[in-house]
PDB file of C-alpha atoms in Angstrom:
ATOM      1  CA  ASP N 212     -16.452 -27.483 -34.630  1.00  0.00           C
ATOM      2  CA  ASP N 213     -14.736 -30.834 -34.035  1.00  0.00           C
ATOM      3  CA  GLU N 214     -11.888 -29.351 -31.865  1.00  0.00           C
ATOM      4  CA  LEU N 215     -14.630 -27.597 -29.938  1.00  0.00           C
ATOM      5  CA  GLN N 216     -16.604 -30.705 -29.264  1.00  0.00           C
ATOM      6  CA  ALA N 217     -13.463 -32.880 -28.525  1.00  0.00           C
ATOM      7  CA  MET N 218     -12.745 -30.019 -25.821  1.00  0.00           C
ATOM      8  CA  LEU N 219     -16.242 -30.158 -24.137  1.00  0.00           C
ATOM      9  CA  ASP N 220     -16.339 -34.016 -24.362  1.00  0.00           C
ATOM     10  CA  GLU N 221     -13.041 -34.080 -22.535  1.00  0.00           C
ATOM     11  CA  GLU N 222     -14.018 -31.424 -19.863  1.00  0.00           C
ATOM     12  CA  ASN N 223     -17.448 -33.672 -19.248  1.00  0.00           C
ATOM     13  CA  ALA N 224     -15.623 -36.758 -19.014  1.00  0.00           C
ATOM     14  CA  GLY N 225     -14.748 -36.150 -15.077  1.00  0.00           C
ATOM     15  CA  ASP N 226     -18.296 -35.825 -14.388  1.00  0.00           C
ATOM     16  CA  THR N 227     -20.368 -38.485 -12.693  1.00  0.00           C
ATOM     17  CA  LYS N 228     -23.499 -38.506 -11.235  1.00  0.00           C
ATOM     18  CA  GLU N 229     -21.870 -38.776  -7.809  1.00  0.00           C
ATOM     19  CA  ASP N 230     -20.268 -35.362  -8.507  1.00  0.00           C
ATOM     20  CA  ALA N 231     -23.369 -33.831  -9.498  1.00  0.00           C
ATOM     21  CA  THR N 232     -25.405 -32.086  -7.056  1.00  0.00           C
ATOM     22  CA  THR N 233     -28.917 -33.528  -7.217  1.00  0.00           C
ATOM     23  CA  GLU N 234     -31.679 -31.938  -5.302  1.00  0.00           C
ATOM     24  CA  GLU N 235     -34.630 -35.007  -3.938  1.00  0.00           C
ATOM     25  CA  VAL N 236     -38.025 -33.141  -4.340  1.00  0.00           C
ATOM     26  CA  THR N 237     -40.859 -34.715  -2.218  1.00  0.00           C
ATOM     27  CA  THR N 238     -44.501 -33.564  -2.740  1.00  0.00           C
ATOM     28  CA  GLU N 239     -46.742 -33.985  -0.098  1.00  0.00           C
ATOM     29  CA  GLU N 240     -50.653 -34.616  -0.606  1.00  0.00           C
ATOM     30  CA  VAL N 241     -52.606 -32.379   1.649  1.00  0.00           C
ATOM     31  CA  THR N 242     -56.319 -33.205   1.737  1.00  0.00           C
ATOM     32  CA  THR N 243     -58.154 -30.592   3.573  1.00  0.00           C
ATOM     33  CA  GLU N 244     -61.905 -31.097   4.756  1.00  0.00           C
ATOM     34  CA  ALA N 245     -64.344 -27.959   5.542  1.00  0.00           C
ATOM     35  CA  VAL N 246     -64.684 -28.054   9.074  1.00  0.00           C
ATOM     36  CA  VAL N 247     -68.258 -26.606   9.825  1.00  0.00           C
ATOM     37  CA  GLU N 248     -68.494 -25.331  13.316  1.00  0.00           C
ATOM     38  CA  GLU N 249     -71.282 -26.418  15.348  1.00  0.00           C
ATOM     39  CA  ILE N 250     -73.918 -23.526  16.038  1.00  0.00           C
ATOM     40  CA  PRO N 251     -75.689 -24.147  19.625  1.00  0.00           C
ATOM     41  CA  SER N 252     -79.497 -24.195  19.221  1.00  0.00           C
ATOM     42  CA  THR N 253     -80.378 -23.251  22.567  1.00  0.00           C
ATOM     43  CA  ASP N 254     -81.291 -19.610  21.353  1.00  0.00           C
ATOM     44  CA  LYS N 255     -82.588 -20.241  18.097  1.00  0.00           C
ATOM     45  CA  LYS N 256     -86.115 -20.178  17.227  1.00  0.00           C
ATOM     46  CA  ILE N 257     -87.201 -23.897  16.803  1.00  0.00           C
ATOM     47  CA  VAL N 258     -90.786 -25.064  15.753  1.00  0.00           C
ATOM     48  CA  VAL N 259     -91.386 -28.864  16.038  1.00  0.00           C
ATOM     49  CA  LEU N 260     -93.969 -30.105  13.849  1.00  0.00           C
ATOM     50  CA  ASN N 261     -95.809 -33.498  13.897  1.00  0.00           C
ATOM     51  CA  SER N 262     -95.984 -35.310  10.692  1.00  0.00           C
ATOM     52  CA  THR N 263     -97.598 -38.556  12.511  1.00  0.00           C
ATOM     53  CA  SER N 264    -100.891 -39.687  13.472  1.00  0.00           C
ATOM     54  CA  THR N 265     -99.805 -39.489  17.190  1.00  0.00           C
ATOM     55  CA  THR N 266    -102.100 -36.848  18.723  1.00  0.00           C
ATOM     56  CA  GLY N 267    -100.245 -34.142  20.714  1.00  0.00           C
ATOM     57  CA  LEU N 268     -96.481 -35.468  19.494  1.00  0.00           C
ATOM     58  CA  ALA N 269     -95.100 -32.144  18.679  1.00  0.00           C
ATOM     59  CA  GLY N 270     -96.417 -30.299  21.948  1.00  0.00           C
ATOM     60  CA  LYS N 271     -94.492 -33.311  23.893  1.00  0.00           C
ATOM     61  CA  TRP N 272     -91.386 -32.935  21.800  1.00  0.00           C
ATOM     62  CA  ARG N 273     -92.065 -29.028  22.684  1.00  0.00           C
ATOM     63  CA  THR N 274     -92.019 -29.483  26.216  1.00  0.00           C
ATOM     64  CA  LYS N 275     -89.034 -31.889  26.062  1.00  0.00           C
ATOM     65  CA  LEU N 276     -86.924 -29.542  24.240  1.00  0.00           C
ATOM     66  CA  THR N 277     -87.832 -26.478  26.503  1.00  0.00           C
ATOM     67  CA  SER N 278     -86.956 -28.776  29.690  1.00  0.00           C
ATOM     68  CA  ASN N 279     -83.670 -29.439  28.298  1.00  0.00           C
ATOM     69  CA  GLY N 280     -82.642 -25.583  27.620  1.00  0.00           C
ATOM     70  CA  PHE N 281     -84.075 -24.926  24.425  1.00  0.00           C
ATOM     71  CA  ALA N 282     -85.822 -21.463  25.139  1.00  0.00           C
ATOM     72  CA  ASN N 283     -87.805 -20.605  22.226  1.00  0.00           C
ATOM     73  CA  VAL N 284     -89.696 -23.650  20.789  1.00  0.00           C
ATOM     74  CA  GLY N 285     -93.219 -23.651  19.200  1.00  0.00           C
ATOM     75  CA  ALA N 286     -95.269 -26.781  17.697  1.00  0.00           C
ATOM     76  CA  GLY N 287     -97.665 -27.700  15.268  1.00  0.00           C
ATOM     77  CA  ASN N 288     -98.555 -30.064  12.367  1.00  0.00           C
ATOM     78  CA  TYR N 289     -97.313 -31.013   9.074  1.00  0.00           C
ATOM     79  CA  SER N 290     -99.875 -32.519   6.964  1.00  0.00           C
ATOM     80  CA  GLY N 291     -97.231 -33.220   4.057  1.00  0.00           C
ATOM     81  CA  GLY N 292     -97.589 -37.081   4.787  1.00  0.00           C
ATOM     82  CA  ALA N 293     -95.874 -39.048   7.512  1.00  0.00           C
ATOM     83  CA  GLU N 294     -92.114 -39.072   7.527  1.00  0.00           C
ATOM     84  CA  SER N 295     -90.308 -42.266   8.554  1.00  0.00           C
ATOM     85  CA  GLN N 296     -87.452 -40.500  10.200  1.00  0.00           C
ATOM     86  CA  THR N 297     -87.589 -37.039  11.787  1.00  0.00           C
ATOM     87  CA  LYS N 298     -85.942 -34.185   9.599  1.00  0.00           C
ATOM     88  CA  ILE N 299     -84.413 -31.221  11.001  1.00  0.00           C
ATOM     89  CA  TYR N 300     -84.379 -28.236   8.847  1.00  0.00           C
ATOM     90  CA  VAL N 301     -81.848 -25.367   9.312  1.00  0.00           C
ATOM     91  CA  THR N 302     -81.221 -22.149   7.688  1.00  0.00           C
ATOM     92  CA  GLU N 303     -77.422 -22.456   8.160  1.00  0.00           C
ATOM     93  CA  ASP N 304     -74.940 -25.016   7.929  1.00  0.00           C
ATOM     94  CA  GLY N 305     -73.998 -26.216  11.422  1.00  0.00           C
ATOM     95  CA  MET N 306     -76.969 -25.591  13.039  1.00  0.00           C
ATOM     96  CA  GLY N 307     -79.226 -28.505  14.503  1.00  0.00           C
ATOM     97  CA  GLN N 308     -76.569 -30.822  15.277  1.00  0.00           C
ATOM     98  CA  ASP N 309     -77.232 -30.535  19.110  1.00  0.00           C
ATOM     99  CA  LEU N 310     -80.879 -31.536  18.303  1.00  0.00           C
ATOM    100  CA  VAL N 311     -79.891 -35.195  16.595  1.00  0.00           C
ATOM    101  CA  SER N 312     -79.279 -36.875  19.859  1.00  0.00           C
ATOM    102  CA  PHE N 313     -82.586 -36.311  20.932  1.00  0.00           C
ATOM    103  CA  PHE N 314     -84.235 -38.345  17.870  1.00  0.00           C
ATOM    104  CA  SER N 315     -83.670 -41.630  16.264  1.00  0.00           C
ATOM    105  CA  GLY N 316     -81.831 -41.403  13.286  1.00  0.00           C
ATOM    106  CA  ALA N 317     -82.803 -37.732  12.493  1.00  0.00           C
ATOM    107  CA  THR N 318     -81.301 -35.957   9.607  1.00  0.00           C
ATOM    108  CA  VAL N 319     -80.278 -32.188   9.299  1.00  0.00           C
ATOM    109  CA  GLU N 320     -81.001 -30.348   5.821  1.00  0.00           C
ATOM    110  CA  ILE N 321     -80.626 -27.003   5.105  1.00  0.00           C
ATOM    111  CA  GLY N 322     -83.614 -25.379   3.734  1.00  0.00           C
ATOM    112  CA  LYS N 323     -87.199 -25.531   5.010  1.00  0.00           C
ATOM    113  CA  PRO N 324     -90.238 -28.001   4.369  1.00  0.00           C
ATOM    114  CA  ASP N 325     -93.182 -27.124   2.371  1.00  0.00           C
ATOM    115  CA  THR N 326     -94.727 -24.496   4.296  1.00  0.00           C
ATOM    116  CA  ASN N 327     -98.139 -24.787   2.861  1.00  0.00           C
ATOM    117  CA  VAL N 328     -98.674 -28.053   4.437  1.00  0.00           C
ATOM    118  CA  CYS N 329     -97.344 -26.545   7.953  1.00  0.00           C
ATOM    119  CA  SER N 330     -99.128 -24.869  10.846  1.00  0.00           C
ATOM    120  CA  VAL N 331     -97.887 -23.803  13.897  1.00  0.00           C
ATOM    121  CA  THR N 332    -100.492 -24.051  16.740  1.00  0.00           C
ATOM    122  CA  GLN N 333     -97.884 -23.532  20.145  1.00  0.00           C
ATOM    123  CA  GLY N 334     -95.873 -20.916  20.740  1.00  0.00           C
ATOM    124  CA  ASN N 335     -95.134 -17.176  19.257  1.00  0.00           C
ATOM    125  CA  ILE N 336     -93.158 -18.454  16.241  1.00  0.00           C
ATOM    126  CA  THR N 337     -93.918 -18.129  12.798  1.00  0.00           C
ATOM    127  CA  LEU N 338     -92.668 -20.536  10.178  1.00  0.00           C
ATOM    128  CA  ASN N 339     -90.862 -17.748   8.496  1.00  0.00           C
ATOM    129  CA  ASP N 340     -89.238 -16.561  11.667  1.00  0.00           C
ATOM    130  CA  ALA N 341     -87.992 -20.080  12.452  1.00  0.00           C
ATOM    131  CA  ASP N 342     -84.187 -20.713  12.458  1.00  0.00           C
ATOM    132  CA  ILE N 343     -84.960 -24.418  12.786  1.00  0.00           C
ATOM    133  CA  ILE N 344     -88.050 -26.282  11.575  1.00  0.00           C
ATOM    134  CA  ILE N 345     -88.203 -30.215  13.240  1.00  0.00           C
ATOM    135  CA  VAL N 346     -90.686 -32.494  11.125  1.00  0.00           C
ATOM    136  CA  VAL N 347     -91.158 -35.427  13.464  1.00  0.00           C
ATOM    137  CA  GLY N 348     -91.384 -38.666  11.864  1.00  0.00           C
ATOM    138  CA  ASN N 349     -92.768 -42.120  12.981  1.00  0.00           C
ATOM    139  CA  SER N 350     -89.169 -43.090  14.427  1.00  0.00           C
ATOM    140  CA  ASP N 351     -89.838 -40.663  17.210  1.00  0.00           C
ATOM    141  CA  THR N 352     -93.635 -40.992  18.478  1.00  0.00           C
ATOM    142  CA  SER N 353     -92.249 -41.972  21.822  1.00  0.00           C
ATOM    143  CA  VAL N 354     -90.891 -39.022  23.636  1.00  0.00           C
ATOM    144  CA  GLN N 355     -88.544 -40.032  26.363  1.00  0.00           C
TER     145      GLN N 355
END
């Protein structure tokens, strides 16, 4: 055993780190963010609801959106209390983003408001058929 170890030691004595082949391994951290593709709202069924005390506000917003290429827009009332900011409720991620710029600080949420406090008074869209429901808040009582 001693003889074998001596032979191994002698054989390995000539090895140096420089002679040894080393492979440098680098790891690159890749971060991915989910990219949600924007879905145009122009051909979606939209209902605009007024949560404020400003009479006729949803109808004015309906006219504004229709004149800007949104083809199927209804209007009505939201009696669940006045919202401070406008909320845009959508059925699918990526929808409603092209509507945000019309409102002051509007947020987009997936889902629907409490339909028990909503009523459609203009247009031929029911709340159940709507792809997008906009609850206009006090931040948007003036339609430009």
